[in-house]
Amino acid sequence: MLTAFGASQDAERLAGGRGLTWRAGRVVLRPAGDPREAAWKSEALGELLSSGPHDGFTVPRPLRASGGEWVLDEWEALEWVPGAADQSRVDDVVRAGQAFHRAIAHLPRPDFIAASTDRWSIADRMAWGETRPSDGALFGDPLLVALMATTRPVASPAQVIHGDLLGNVLFAPGRPPAVIDWAPYWRPTGFGAAVAVADAACWHGLPTVALAESRGVAEWRQLLVRALAYRIATQHLAGRWDEAFARRHEPVVEAVLGLDE
């Protein structure tokens, strides 16, 4: 498999990627997941790089297998980029994400987004009111009930975005931030920023007072409400939601509910 993607060195497991990602020299190999999504992202990233460089970010170059495939035996490969995630740099992450979203704004909506049935996609649709939760415990969660009671229509236009930015922007001295592990959704670009900020407040010590800073994003409160609902619903669907998770999210939910529209 490694040689098919041009690797000539032994592979080592990387810390990220849920423990499923490997690096062999310049080649990073990981399970492709949905092959349609993986091939679409590789094609889009290849076109993006061919039209660059772009201000404010870079992306890893997707690698074809020796037969020209983007996905081979359920694996995909990308060129390794140096750097490390830094969840304390949330504003830098948001800026890199905004630059990335500007560069991909022309992309049409891919069919696999609506067809996806993983828990992240289900939770996303629930947070946006496109489907109702079928799980009774999830439906009755007081934090979710409070959040969803305050949702209002969002007028900002949708496009393909990266919905999981905070841990997937790598920083290296002298290099633009590298946006990796693209999680595509069809939402307003500000939703990507809101998820990153909500994650930083829940998990990485961002003060709740910083939630009031819109970072130039329109309809900021509504996007934060949906970002928190999405993350909470995802944890429920994964069977991981417990009192410790609730205590971590409660002050962030309270702060967001207290924001002005």
JSON list of C-alpha atoms in Angstrom, two decimals, residues 97-204:
[
{"chain": "A", "resi": 97, "resn": "GLY", "atom": "CA", "xyz": [-10.49, 28.86, 8.00]},
{"chain": "A", "resi": 98, "resn": "GLN", "atom": "CA", "xyz": [-11.96, 32.05, 6.59]},
{"chain": "A", "resi": 99, "resn": "ALA", "atom": "CA", "xyz": [-9.19, 32.23, 3.98]},
{"chain": "A", "resi": 100, "resn": "PHE", "atom": "CA", "xyz": [-9.74, 28.58, 3.07]},
{"chain": "A", "resi": 101, "resn": "HIS", "atom": "CA", "xyz": [-13.49, 29.15, 2.73]},
{"chain": "A", "resi": 102, "resn": "ARG", "atom": "CA", "xyz": [-12.96, 32.12, 0.42]},
{"chain": "A", "resi": 103, "resn": "ALA", "atom": "CA", "xyz": [-10.80, 29.96, -1.82]},
{"chain": "A", "resi": 104, "resn": "ILE", "atom": "CA", "xyz": [-13.40, 27.16, -2.07]},
{"chain": "A", "resi": 105, "resn": "ALA", "atom": "CA", "xyz": [-16.51, 29.35, -2.30]},
{"chain": "A", "resi": 106, "resn": "HIS", "atom": "CA", "xyz": [-17.01, 28.40, -5.95]},
{"chain": "A", "resi": 107, "resn": "LEU", "atom": "CA", "xyz": [-17.43, 24.67, -5.28]},
{"chain": "A", "resi": 108, "resn": "PRO", "atom": "CA", "xyz": [-20.91, 23.22, -5.91]},
{"chain": "A", "resi": 109, "resn": "ARG", "atom": "CA", "xyz": [-22.63, 21.19, -3.24]},
{"chain": "A", "resi": 110, "resn": "PRO", "atom": "CA", "xyz": [-21.44, 17.58, -3.48]},
{"chain": "A", "resi": 111, "resn": "ASP", "atom": "CA", "xyz": [-24.09, 14.86, -3.31]},
{"chain": "A", "resi": 112, "resn": "PHE", "atom": "CA", "xyz": [-22.35, 12.93, -0.52]},
{"chain": "A", "resi": 113, "resn": "ILE", "atom": "CA", "xyz": [-23.11, 15.62, 2.07]},
{"chain": "A", "resi": 114, "resn": "ALA", "atom": "CA", "xyz": [-26.87, 15.01, 1.94]},
{"chain": "A", "resi": 115, "resn": "ALA", "atom": "CA", "xyz": [-26.36, 11.24, 1.73]},
{"chain": "A", "resi": 116, "resn": "SER", "atom": "CA", "xyz": [-24.02, 10.95, 4.72]},
{"chain": "A", "resi": 117, "resn": "THR", "atom": "CA", "xyz": [-25.41, 9.03, 7.70]},
{"chain": "A", "resi": 118, "resn": "ASP", "atom": "CA", "xyz": [-22.52, 9.26, 10.16]},
{"chain": "A", "resi": 119, "resn": "ARG", "atom": "CA", "xyz": [-23.23, 10.71, 13.59]},
{"chain": "A", "resi": 120, "resn": "TRP", "atom": "CA", "xyz": [-21.61, 14.05, 12.79]},
{"chain": "A", "resi": 121, "resn": "SER", "atom": "CA", "xyz": [-23.87, 14.55, 9.77]},
{"chain": "A", "resi": 122, "resn": "ILE", "atom": "CA", "xyz": [-26.96, 13.49, 11.71]},
{"chain": "A", "resi": 123, "resn": "ALA", "atom": "CA", "xyz": [-26.09, 15.85, 14.57]},
{"chain": "A", "resi": 124, "resn": "ASP", "atom": "CA", "xyz": [-25.46, 18.68, 12.10]},
{"chain": "A", "resi": 125, "resn": "ARG", "atom": "CA", "xyz": [-28.90, 18.26, 10.54]},
{"chain": "A", "resi": 126, "resn": "MET", "atom": "CA", "xyz": [-30.49, 18.15, 13.98]},
{"chain": "A", "resi": 127, "resn": "ALA", "atom": "CA", "xyz": [-28.74, 21.37, 15.02]},
{"chain": "A", "resi": 128, "resn": "TRP", "atom": "CA", "xyz": [-30.06, 23.07, 11.89]},
{"chain": "A", "resi": 129, "resn": "GLY", "atom": "CA", "xyz": [-33.61, 21.82, 12.41]},
{"chain": "A", "resi": 130, "resn": "GLU", "atom": "CA", "xyz": [-33.58, 19.65, 9.29]},
{"chain": "A", "resi": 131, "resn": "THR", "atom": "CA", "xyz": [-34.41, 16.49, 11.23]},
{"chain": "A", "resi": 132, "resn": "ARG", "atom": "CA", "xyz": [-35.69, 15.71, 14.70]},
{"chain": "A", "resi": 133, "resn": "PRO", "atom": "CA", "xyz": [-33.82, 13.50, 17.14]},
{"chain": "A", "resi": 134, "resn": "SER", "atom": "CA", "xyz": [-35.27, 10.01, 17.53]},
{"chain": "A", "resi": 135, "resn": "ASP", "atom": "CA", "xyz": [-33.40, 9.24, 20.74]},
{"chain": "A", "resi": 136, "resn": "GLY", "atom": "CA", "xyz": [-35.53, 10.18, 23.75]},
{"chain": "A", "resi": 137, "resn": "ALA", "atom": "CA", "xyz": [-32.61, 11.04, 26.04]},
{"chain": "A", "resi": 138, "resn": "LEU", "atom": "CA", "xyz": [-31.09, 13.28, 23.43]},
{"chain": "A", "resi": 139, "resn": "PHE", "atom": "CA", "xyz": [-34.39, 14.98, 22.68]},
{"chain": "A", "resi": 140, "resn": "GLY", "atom": "CA", "xyz": [-34.88, 15.73, 26.38]},
{"chain": "A", "resi": 141, "resn": "ASP", "atom": "CA", "xyz": [-31.37, 16.96, 27.14]},
{"chain": "A", "resi": 142, "resn": "PRO", "atom": "CA", "xyz": [-31.90, 20.31, 28.92]},
{"chain": "A", "resi": 143, "resn": "LEU", "atom": "CA", "xyz": [-28.91, 21.97, 27.25]},
{"chain": "A", "resi": 144, "resn": "LEU", "atom": "CA", "xyz": [-30.10, 20.95, 23.79]},
{"chain": "A", "resi": 145, "resn": "VAL", "atom": "CA", "xyz": [-33.67, 21.99, 24.59]},
{"chain": "A", "resi": 146, "resn": "ALA", "atom": "CA", "xyz": [-32.48, 25.42, 25.76]},
{"chain": "A", "resi": 147, "resn": "LEU", "atom": "CA", "xyz": [-30.28, 25.91, 22.69]},
{"chain": "A", "resi": 148, "resn": "MET", "atom": "CA", "xyz": [-32.83, 24.78, 20.13]},
{"chain": "A", "resi": 149, "resn": "ALA", "atom": "CA", "xyz": [-35.52, 26.96, 21.70]},
{"chain": "A", "resi": 150, "resn": "THR", "atom": "CA", "xyz": [-33.50, 30.04, 20.74]},
{"chain": "A", "resi": 151, "resn": "THR", "atom": "CA", "xyz": [-32.79, 29.16, 17.11]},
{"chain": "A", "resi": 152, "resn": "ARG", "atom": "CA", "xyz": [-33.96, 31.59, 14.45]},
{"chain": "A", "resi": 153, "resn": "PRO", "atom": "CA", "xyz": [-33.62, 31.46, 10.66]},
{"chain": "A", "resi": 154, "resn": "VAL", "atom": "CA", "xyz": [-30.11, 32.22, 9.40]},
{"chain": "A", "resi": 155, "resn": "ALA", "atom": "CA", "xyz": [-29.85, 34.30, 6.23]},
{"chain": "A", "resi": 156, "resn": "SER", "atom": "CA", "xyz": [-26.12, 33.89, 5.56]},
{"chain": "A", "resi": 157, "resn": "PRO", "atom": "CA", "xyz": [-25.55, 31.87, 2.38]},
{"chain": "A", "resi": 158, "resn": "ALA", "atom": "CA", "xyz": [-24.31, 28.30, 2.54]},
{"chain": "A", "resi": 159, "resn": "GLN", "atom": "CA", "xyz": [-21.30, 26.83, 0.76]},
{"chain": "A", "resi": 160, "resn": "VAL", "atom": "CA", "xyz": [-18.91, 23.93, 1.31]},
{"chain": "A", "resi": 161, "resn": "ILE", "atom": "CA", "xyz": [-17.03, 24.58, 4.54]},
{"chain": "A", "resi": 162, "resn": "HIS", "atom": "CA", "xyz": [-14.60, 22.87, 6.90]},
{"chain": "A", "resi": 163, "resn": "GLY", "atom": "CA", "xyz": [-16.63, 22.02, 9.98]},
{"chain": "A", "resi": 164, "resn": "ASP", "atom": "CA", "xyz": [-13.84, 20.90, 12.33]},
{"chain": "A", "resi": 165, "resn": "LEU", "atom": "CA", "xyz": [-11.11, 23.51, 12.19]},
{"chain": "A", "resi": 166, "resn": "LEU", "atom": "CA", "xyz": [-9.72, 23.91, 15.70]},
{"chain": "A", "resi": 167, "resn": "GLY", "atom": "CA", "xyz": [-7.46, 20.84, 15.84]},
{"chain": "A", "resi": 168, "resn": "ASN", "atom": "CA", "xyz": [-6.95, 20.71, 12.09]},
{"chain": "A", "resi": 169, "resn": "VAL", "atom": "CA", "xyz": [-4.93, 23.83, 11.41]},
{"chain": "A", "resi": 170, "resn": "LEU", "atom": "CA", "xyz": [-1.19, 23.27, 11.72]},
{"chain": "A", "resi": 171, "resn": "PHE", "atom": "CA", "xyz": [1.28, 26.04, 12.53]},
{"chain": "A", "resi": 172, "resn": "ALA", "atom": "CA", "xyz": [4.96, 26.02, 11.61]},
{"chain": "A", "resi": 173, "resn": "PRO", "atom": "CA", "xyz": [7.46, 28.93, 11.75]},
{"chain": "A", "resi": 174, "resn": "GLY", "atom": "CA", "xyz": [7.79, 30.73, 8.45]},
{"chain": "A", "resi": 175, "resn": "ARG", "atom": "CA", "xyz": [4.92, 28.86, 6.80]},
{"chain": "A", "resi": 176, "resn": "PRO", "atom": "CA", "xyz": [1.24, 29.70, 6.29]},
{"chain": "A", "resi": 177, "resn": "PRO", "atom": "CA", "xyz": [-1.19, 27.73, 8.45]},
{"chain": "A", "resi": 178, "resn": "ALA", "atom": "CA", "xyz": [-1.97, 24.34, 6.93]},
{"chain": "A", "resi": 179, "resn": "VAL", "atom": "CA", "xyz": [-5.65, 23.35, 6.86]},
{"chain": "A", "resi": 180, "resn": "ILE", "atom": "CA", "xyz": [-5.92, 19.54, 7.10]},
{"chain": "A", "resi": 181, "resn": "ASP", "atom": "CA", "xyz": [-8.51, 16.78, 7.61]},
{"chain": "A", "resi": 182, "resn": "TRP", "atom": "CA", "xyz": [-11.24, 18.60, 5.72]},
{"chain": "A", "resi": 183, "resn": "ALA", "atom": "CA", "xyz": [-14.67, 17.83, 7.21]},
{"chain": "A", "resi": 184, "resn": "PRO", "atom": "CA", "xyz": [-17.07, 19.11, 4.53]},
{"chain": "A", "resi": 185, "resn": "TYR", "atom": "CA", "xyz": [-20.50, 20.51, 5.36]},
{"chain": "A", "resi": 186, "resn": "TRP", "atom": "CA", "xyz": [-22.89, 22.74, 3.41]},
{"chain": "A", "resi": 187, "resn": "ARG", "atom": "CA", "xyz": [-23.35, 25.64, 5.83]},
{"chain": "A", "resi": 188, "resn": "PRO", "atom": "CA", "xyz": [-22.57, 29.36, 6.19]},
{"chain": "A", "resi": 189, "resn": "THR", "atom": "CA", "xyz": [-18.82, 29.89, 6.50]},
{"chain": "A", "resi": 190, "resn": "GLY", "atom": "CA", "xyz": [-19.32, 31.40, 9.94]},
{"chain": "A", "resi": 191, "resn": "PHE", "atom": "CA", "xyz": [-20.49, 28.02, 11.22]},
{"chain": "A", "resi": 192, "resn": "GLY", "atom": "CA", "xyz": [-16.94, 26.70, 10.86]},
{"chain": "A", "resi": 193, "resn": "ALA", "atom": "CA", "xyz": [-15.68, 29.61, 12.95]},
{"chain": "A", "resi": 194, "resn": "ALA", "atom": "CA", "xyz": [-18.43, 29.10, 15.53]},
{"chain": "A", "resi": 195, "resn": "VAL", "atom": "CA", "xyz": [-17.62, 25.40, 15.97]},
{"chain": "A", "resi": 196, "resn": "ALA", "atom": "CA", "xyz": [-13.93, 26.26, 16.45]},
{"chain": "A", "resi": 197, "resn": "VAL", "atom": "CA", "xyz": [-14.70, 28.92, 19.07]},
{"chain": "A", "resi": 198, "resn": "ALA", "atom": "CA", "xyz": [-17.22, 26.71, 20.88]},
{"chain": "A", "resi": 199, "resn": "ASP", "atom": "CA", "xyz": [-14.68, 23.87, 20.95]},
{"chain": "A", "resi": 200, "resn": "ALA", "atom": "CA", "xyz": [-12.02, 26.21, 22.33]},
{"chain": "A", "resi": 201, "resn": "ALA", "atom": "CA", "xyz": [-14.35, 27.39, 25.11]},
{"chain": "A", "resi": 202, "resn": "CYS", "atom": "CA", "xyz": [-15.52, 23.88, 26.05]},
{"chain": "A", "resi": 203, "resn": "TRP", "atom": "CA", "xyz": [-12.20, 22.07, 25.87]},
{"chain": "A", "resi": 204, "resn": "HIS", "atom": "CA", "xyz": [-9.23, 24.42, 25.65]}
]
